[in-house]
PDB file of C-alpha atoms in Angstrom:
ATOM      1  CA  MET A  91       1.871   2.349 -21.851  1.00 50.00           C
ATOM      2  CA  SER A  92      -1.122   4.011 -20.206  1.00 62.00           C
ATOM      3  CA  ASP A  93      -1.107   7.614 -19.069  1.00 80.00           C
ATOM      4  CA  LYS A  94      -3.551   6.931 -16.257  1.00 90.00           C
ATOM      5  CA  PRO A  95      -2.190   6.160 -12.797  1.00 93.00           C
ATOM      6  CA  SER A  96      -1.876   2.535 -11.725  1.00 94.00           C
ATOM      7  CA  VAL A  97      -2.502   1.423  -8.127  1.00 96.00           C
ATOM      8  CA  LEU A  98      -1.701  -1.972  -6.615  1.00 95.00           C
ATOM      9  CA  PHE A  99      -3.287  -2.936  -3.282  1.00 95.00           C
ATOM     10  CA  VAL A 100      -1.455  -5.682  -1.387  1.00 92.00           C
ATOM     11  CA  CYS A 101      -2.436  -7.619   1.732  1.00 90.00           C
ATOM     12  CA  VAL A 102      -1.490 -11.081   2.913  1.00 89.00           C
ATOM     13  CA  HIS A 103      -4.445 -13.122   1.625  1.00 92.00           C
ATOM     14  CA  ASN A 104      -5.886 -10.720  -0.995  1.00 94.00           C
ATOM     15  CA  ALA A 105      -9.263 -11.739   0.392  1.00 95.00           C
ATOM     16  CA  GLY A 106     -10.413  -8.741   2.437  1.00 96.00           C
ATOM     17  CA  ARG A 107      -8.721  -5.347   2.764  1.00 96.00           C
ATOM     18  CA  SER A 108      -7.024  -5.239  -0.641  1.00 96.00           C
ATOM     19  CA  GLN A 109     -10.142  -6.537  -2.403  1.00 97.00           C
ATOM     20  CA  MET A 110     -12.349  -3.944  -0.704  1.00 98.00           C
ATOM     21  CA  ALA A 111      -9.863  -1.196  -1.576  1.00 98.00           C
ATOM     22  CA  ALA A 112      -9.659  -2.300  -5.214  1.00 98.00           C
ATOM     23  CA  GLY A 113     -13.443  -2.503  -5.446  1.00 98.00           C
ATOM     24  CA  LEU A 114     -13.849   0.953  -3.955  1.00 98.00           C
ATOM     25  CA  LEU A 115     -11.214   2.561  -6.170  1.00 97.00           C
ATOM     26  CA  THR A 116     -12.682   0.943  -9.288  1.00 97.00           C
ATOM     27  CA  HIS A 117     -16.190   2.044  -8.266  1.00 97.00           C
ATOM     28  CA  LEU A 118     -15.218   5.624  -7.360  1.00 96.00           C
ATOM     29  CA  ALA A 119     -12.633   6.390 -10.071  1.00 95.00           C
ATOM     30  CA  GLY A 120     -13.984   4.245 -12.883  1.00 92.00           C
ATOM     31  CA  ASP A 121     -11.512   3.859 -15.696  1.00 91.00           C
ATOM     32  CA  ALA A 122      -9.499   6.954 -14.647  1.00 93.00           C
ATOM     33  CA  VAL A 123      -7.221   4.671 -12.582  1.00 95.00           C
ATOM     34  CA  GLU A 124      -5.826   1.232 -13.369  1.00 95.00           C
ATOM     35  CA  VAL A 125      -6.517  -0.920 -10.306  1.00 96.00           C
ATOM     36  CA  ARG A 126      -4.902  -4.208  -9.239  1.00 96.00           C
ATOM     37  CA  SER A 127      -4.766  -6.213  -6.029  1.00 95.00           C
ATOM     38  CA  ALA A 128      -2.677  -9.156  -4.880  1.00 94.00           C
ATOM     39  CA  GLY A 129      -1.614 -11.090  -1.816  1.00 92.00           C
ATOM     40  CA  SER A 130       1.667 -12.418  -0.485  1.00 87.00           C
ATOM     41  CA  ALA A 131      -0.105 -15.668   0.520  1.00 90.00           C
ATOM     42  CA  PRO A 132      -3.430 -15.618  -1.388  1.00 94.00           C
ATOM     43  CA  ALA A 133      -6.465 -17.324   0.113  1.00 95.00           C
ATOM     44  CA  GLU A 134      -8.694 -19.722  -1.808  1.00 95.00           C
ATOM     45  CA  ALA A 135     -11.574 -17.231  -1.961  1.00 96.00           C
ATOM     46  CA  ILE A 136     -12.585 -13.738  -0.967  1.00 96.00           C
ATOM     47  CA  ASN A 137     -13.784 -13.282   2.596  1.00 97.00           C
ATOM     48  CA  PRO A 138     -17.604 -13.565   2.438  1.00 97.00           C
ATOM     49  CA  VAL A 139     -18.007 -10.903   5.134  1.00 97.00           C
ATOM     50  CA  ALA A 140     -15.936  -8.469   3.014  1.00 97.00           C
ATOM     51  CA  VAL A 141     -18.231  -9.299   0.089  1.00 98.00           C
ATOM     52  CA  GLU A 142     -21.268  -8.608   2.271  1.00 98.00           C
ATOM     53  CA  ALA A 143     -19.849  -5.323   3.571  1.00 98.00           C
ATOM     54  CA  MET A 144     -19.207  -4.140   0.025  1.00 98.00           C
ATOM     55  CA  ARG A 145     -22.661  -5.264  -1.136  1.00 98.00           C
ATOM     56  CA  GLU A 146     -24.154  -3.036   1.566  1.00 98.00           C
ATOM     57  CA  ILE A 147     -22.713   0.023  -0.197  1.00 98.00           C
ATOM     58  CA  GLY A 148     -23.660  -1.144  -3.683  1.00 98.00           C
ATOM     59  CA  ILE A 149     -20.334  -2.626  -4.801  1.00 97.00           C
ATOM     60  CA  ASP A 150     -20.187  -6.225  -6.024  1.00 97.00           C
ATOM     61  CA  ILE A 151     -16.788  -7.924  -5.644  1.00 97.00           C
ATOM     62  CA  THR A 152     -18.090 -11.501  -5.959  1.00 96.00           C
ATOM     63  CA  ALA A 153     -16.362 -12.028  -9.326  1.00 95.00           C
ATOM     64  CA  GLU A 154     -12.926 -11.235  -7.884  1.00 95.00           C
ATOM     65  CA  ARG A 155     -10.467 -13.951  -6.889  1.00 96.00           C
ATOM     66  CA  PRO A 156      -7.355 -13.722  -4.687  1.00 97.00           C
ATOM     67  CA  LYS A 157      -4.211 -13.380  -6.781  1.00 96.00           C
ATOM     68  CA  ALA A 158      -0.565 -13.990  -5.964  1.00 94.00           C
ATOM     69  CA  LEU A 159       1.727 -11.005  -5.601  1.00 90.00           C
ATOM     70  CA  THR A 160       4.335 -10.915  -8.388  1.00 89.00           C
ATOM     71  CA  SER A 161       7.269  -8.648  -9.033  1.00 86.00           C
ATOM     72  CA  ASP A 162       5.646  -7.748 -12.389  1.00 89.00           C
ATOM     73  CA  ALA A 163       2.508  -6.518 -10.602  1.00 88.00           C
ATOM     74  CA  VAL A 164       4.595  -4.303  -8.319  1.00 86.00           C
ATOM     75  CA  ALA A 165       6.688  -3.046 -11.238  1.00 86.00           C
ATOM     76  CA  ALA A 166       3.493  -2.078 -13.134  1.00 88.00           C
ATOM     77  CA  GLY A 167       2.090   0.028 -10.282  1.00 87.00           C
ATOM     78  CA  ASP A 168       2.719   3.745  -9.854  1.00 91.00           C
ATOM     79  CA  VAL A 169       1.462   3.511  -6.270  1.00 93.00           C
ATOM     80  CA  VAL A 170       1.774   0.327  -4.197  1.00 93.00           C
ATOM     81  CA  ILE A 171      -0.387   0.283  -1.085  1.00 94.00           C
ATOM     82  CA  THR A 172       0.416  -2.424   1.437  1.00 91.00           C
ATOM     83  CA  MET A 173      -1.961  -3.522   4.155  1.00 90.00           C
ATOM     84  CA  GLY A 174      -0.123  -5.792   6.532  1.00 75.00           C
ATOM     85  CA  CYS A 175       2.075  -7.773   4.120  1.00 65.00           C
ATOM     86  CA  GLY A 176       5.239  -6.740   5.967  1.00 63.00           C
ATOM     87  CA  ASP A 177       8.538  -7.454   4.247  1.00 62.00           C
ATOM     88  CA  THR A 178       7.083  -9.842   1.667  1.00 61.00           C
ATOM     89  CA  CYS A 179       6.280  -7.008  -0.759  1.00 65.00           C
ATOM     90  CA  PRO A 180       9.066  -6.444  -3.284  1.00 65.00           C
ATOM     91  CA  VAL A 181      10.452  -2.918  -3.364  1.00 71.00           C
ATOM     92  CA  PHE A 182      11.350  -1.214  -6.626  1.00 73.00           C
ATOM     93  CA  PRO A 183      13.122   2.155  -6.846  1.00 76.00           C
ATOM     94  CA  GLY A 184      10.933   4.969  -8.124  1.00 77.00           C
ATOM     95  CA  LYS A 185       7.667   3.473  -6.882  1.00 83.00           C
ATOM     96  CA  ARG A 186       5.508   5.262  -4.375  1.00 88.00           C
ATOM     97  CA  TYR A 187       4.733   3.025  -1.404  1.00 88.00           C
ATOM     98  CA  LEU A 188       2.058   3.644   1.192  1.00 91.00           C
ATOM     99  CA  ASP A 189       1.389   1.377   4.155  1.00 90.00           C
ATOM    100  CA  TRP A 190      -2.200   1.513   5.345  1.00 94.00           C
ATOM    101  CA  GLU A 191      -2.435   0.057   8.842  1.00 91.00           C
ATOM    102  CA  LEU A 192      -5.878  -1.475   8.975  1.00 92.00           C
ATOM    103  CA  ASP A 193      -7.426  -4.232  11.046  1.00 92.00           C
ATOM    104  CA  ASP A 194      -7.660  -7.556   9.239  1.00 91.00           C
ATOM    105  CA  PRO A 195     -11.284  -8.511   8.536  1.00 93.00           C
ATOM    106  CA  ALA A 196     -10.407 -12.232   8.549  1.00 92.00           C
ATOM    107  CA  GLY A 197     -12.551 -14.050  11.089  1.00 94.00           C
ATOM    108  CA  GLN A 198     -14.517 -10.889  11.936  1.00 96.00           C
ATOM    109  CA  GLY A 199     -18.259 -10.378  11.796  1.00 97.00           C
ATOM    110  CA  ILE A 200     -19.979  -7.716   9.717  1.00 98.00           C
ATOM    111  CA  GLU A 201     -20.115  -5.273  12.658  1.00 98.00           C
ATOM    112  CA  ALA A 202     -16.293  -5.296  12.817  1.00 97.00           C
ATOM    113  CA  VAL A 203     -15.783  -5.209   9.029  1.00 98.00           C
ATOM    114  CA  ARG A 204     -17.979  -2.152   8.357  1.00 98.00           C
ATOM    115  CA  PRO A 205     -15.590   0.305  10.076  1.00 98.00           C
ATOM    116  CA  ILE A 206     -12.639  -1.245   8.191  1.00 97.00           C
ATOM    117  CA  ARG A 207     -14.534  -0.797   4.906  1.00 98.00           C
ATOM    118  CA  ASP A 208     -15.424   2.787   5.809  1.00 98.00           C
ATOM    119  CA  GLU A 209     -11.816   3.660   6.677  1.00 98.00           C
ATOM    120  CA  ILE A 210     -10.643   2.121   3.406  1.00 98.00           C
ATOM    121  CA  ARG A 211     -13.224   4.235   1.573  1.00 98.00           C
ATOM    122  CA  ARG A 212     -11.964   7.399   3.279  1.00 98.00           C
ATOM    123  CA  ARG A 213      -8.388   6.590   2.285  1.00 97.00           C
ATOM    124  CA  VAL A 214      -9.372   5.658  -1.292  1.00 97.00           C
ATOM    125  CA  GLU A 215     -11.228   8.965  -1.677  1.00 96.00           C
ATOM    126  CA  ALA A 216      -8.115  10.846  -0.482  1.00 96.00           C
ATOM    127  CA  LEU A 217      -5.974   8.808  -2.883  1.00 96.00           C
ATOM    128  CA  ILE A 218      -8.235   9.707  -5.809  1.00 95.00           C
ATOM    129  CA  THR A 219      -7.757  13.391  -4.949  1.00 93.00           C
ATOM    130  CA  GLU A 220      -3.967  12.938  -4.694  1.00 91.00           C
ATOM    131  CA  LEU A 221      -3.872  11.161  -8.058  1.00 90.00           C
ATOM    132  CA  GLY A 222      -5.966  13.873  -9.690  1.00 85.00           C
ATOM    133  CA  ALA A 223      -8.532  11.321 -10.843  1.00 68.00           C
ATOM    134  CA  ALA A 224     -12.147  12.405 -10.909  1.00 58.00           C
ATOM    135  CA  ALA A 225     -14.343  10.462  -8.492  1.00 55.00           C
ATOM    136  CA  ARG A 226     -17.783   9.407  -9.685  1.00 51.00           C
TER     137      ARG A 226
END
């Protein structure tokens, strides 16, 4: 069992918001935090506009793939952050749940996705502080 905090980001398709959040947390906290993401109804591929928005700030998420949300993934997380998955996310006692209300980047252009990315970054930076993990 690891002594570092574990965070699971969950959105419906695991193709935009949760992937950007996972990429940002991995980039900013390095190996100080265990990072996972999943979706309640995973897409076939990551949203290319989300990939582009992340590339603009020097983070490459092209190797990531949408993954299905499992009870095991939720059980393994210390903090579970949902982003629009509603009631489909399993709830386990003793877990910390946060719901980040964010616009869905699906079908949006880069001009609409940048502010979503920037808001996710702000929240991830605050989360790193809360977790006591050193940001790079």
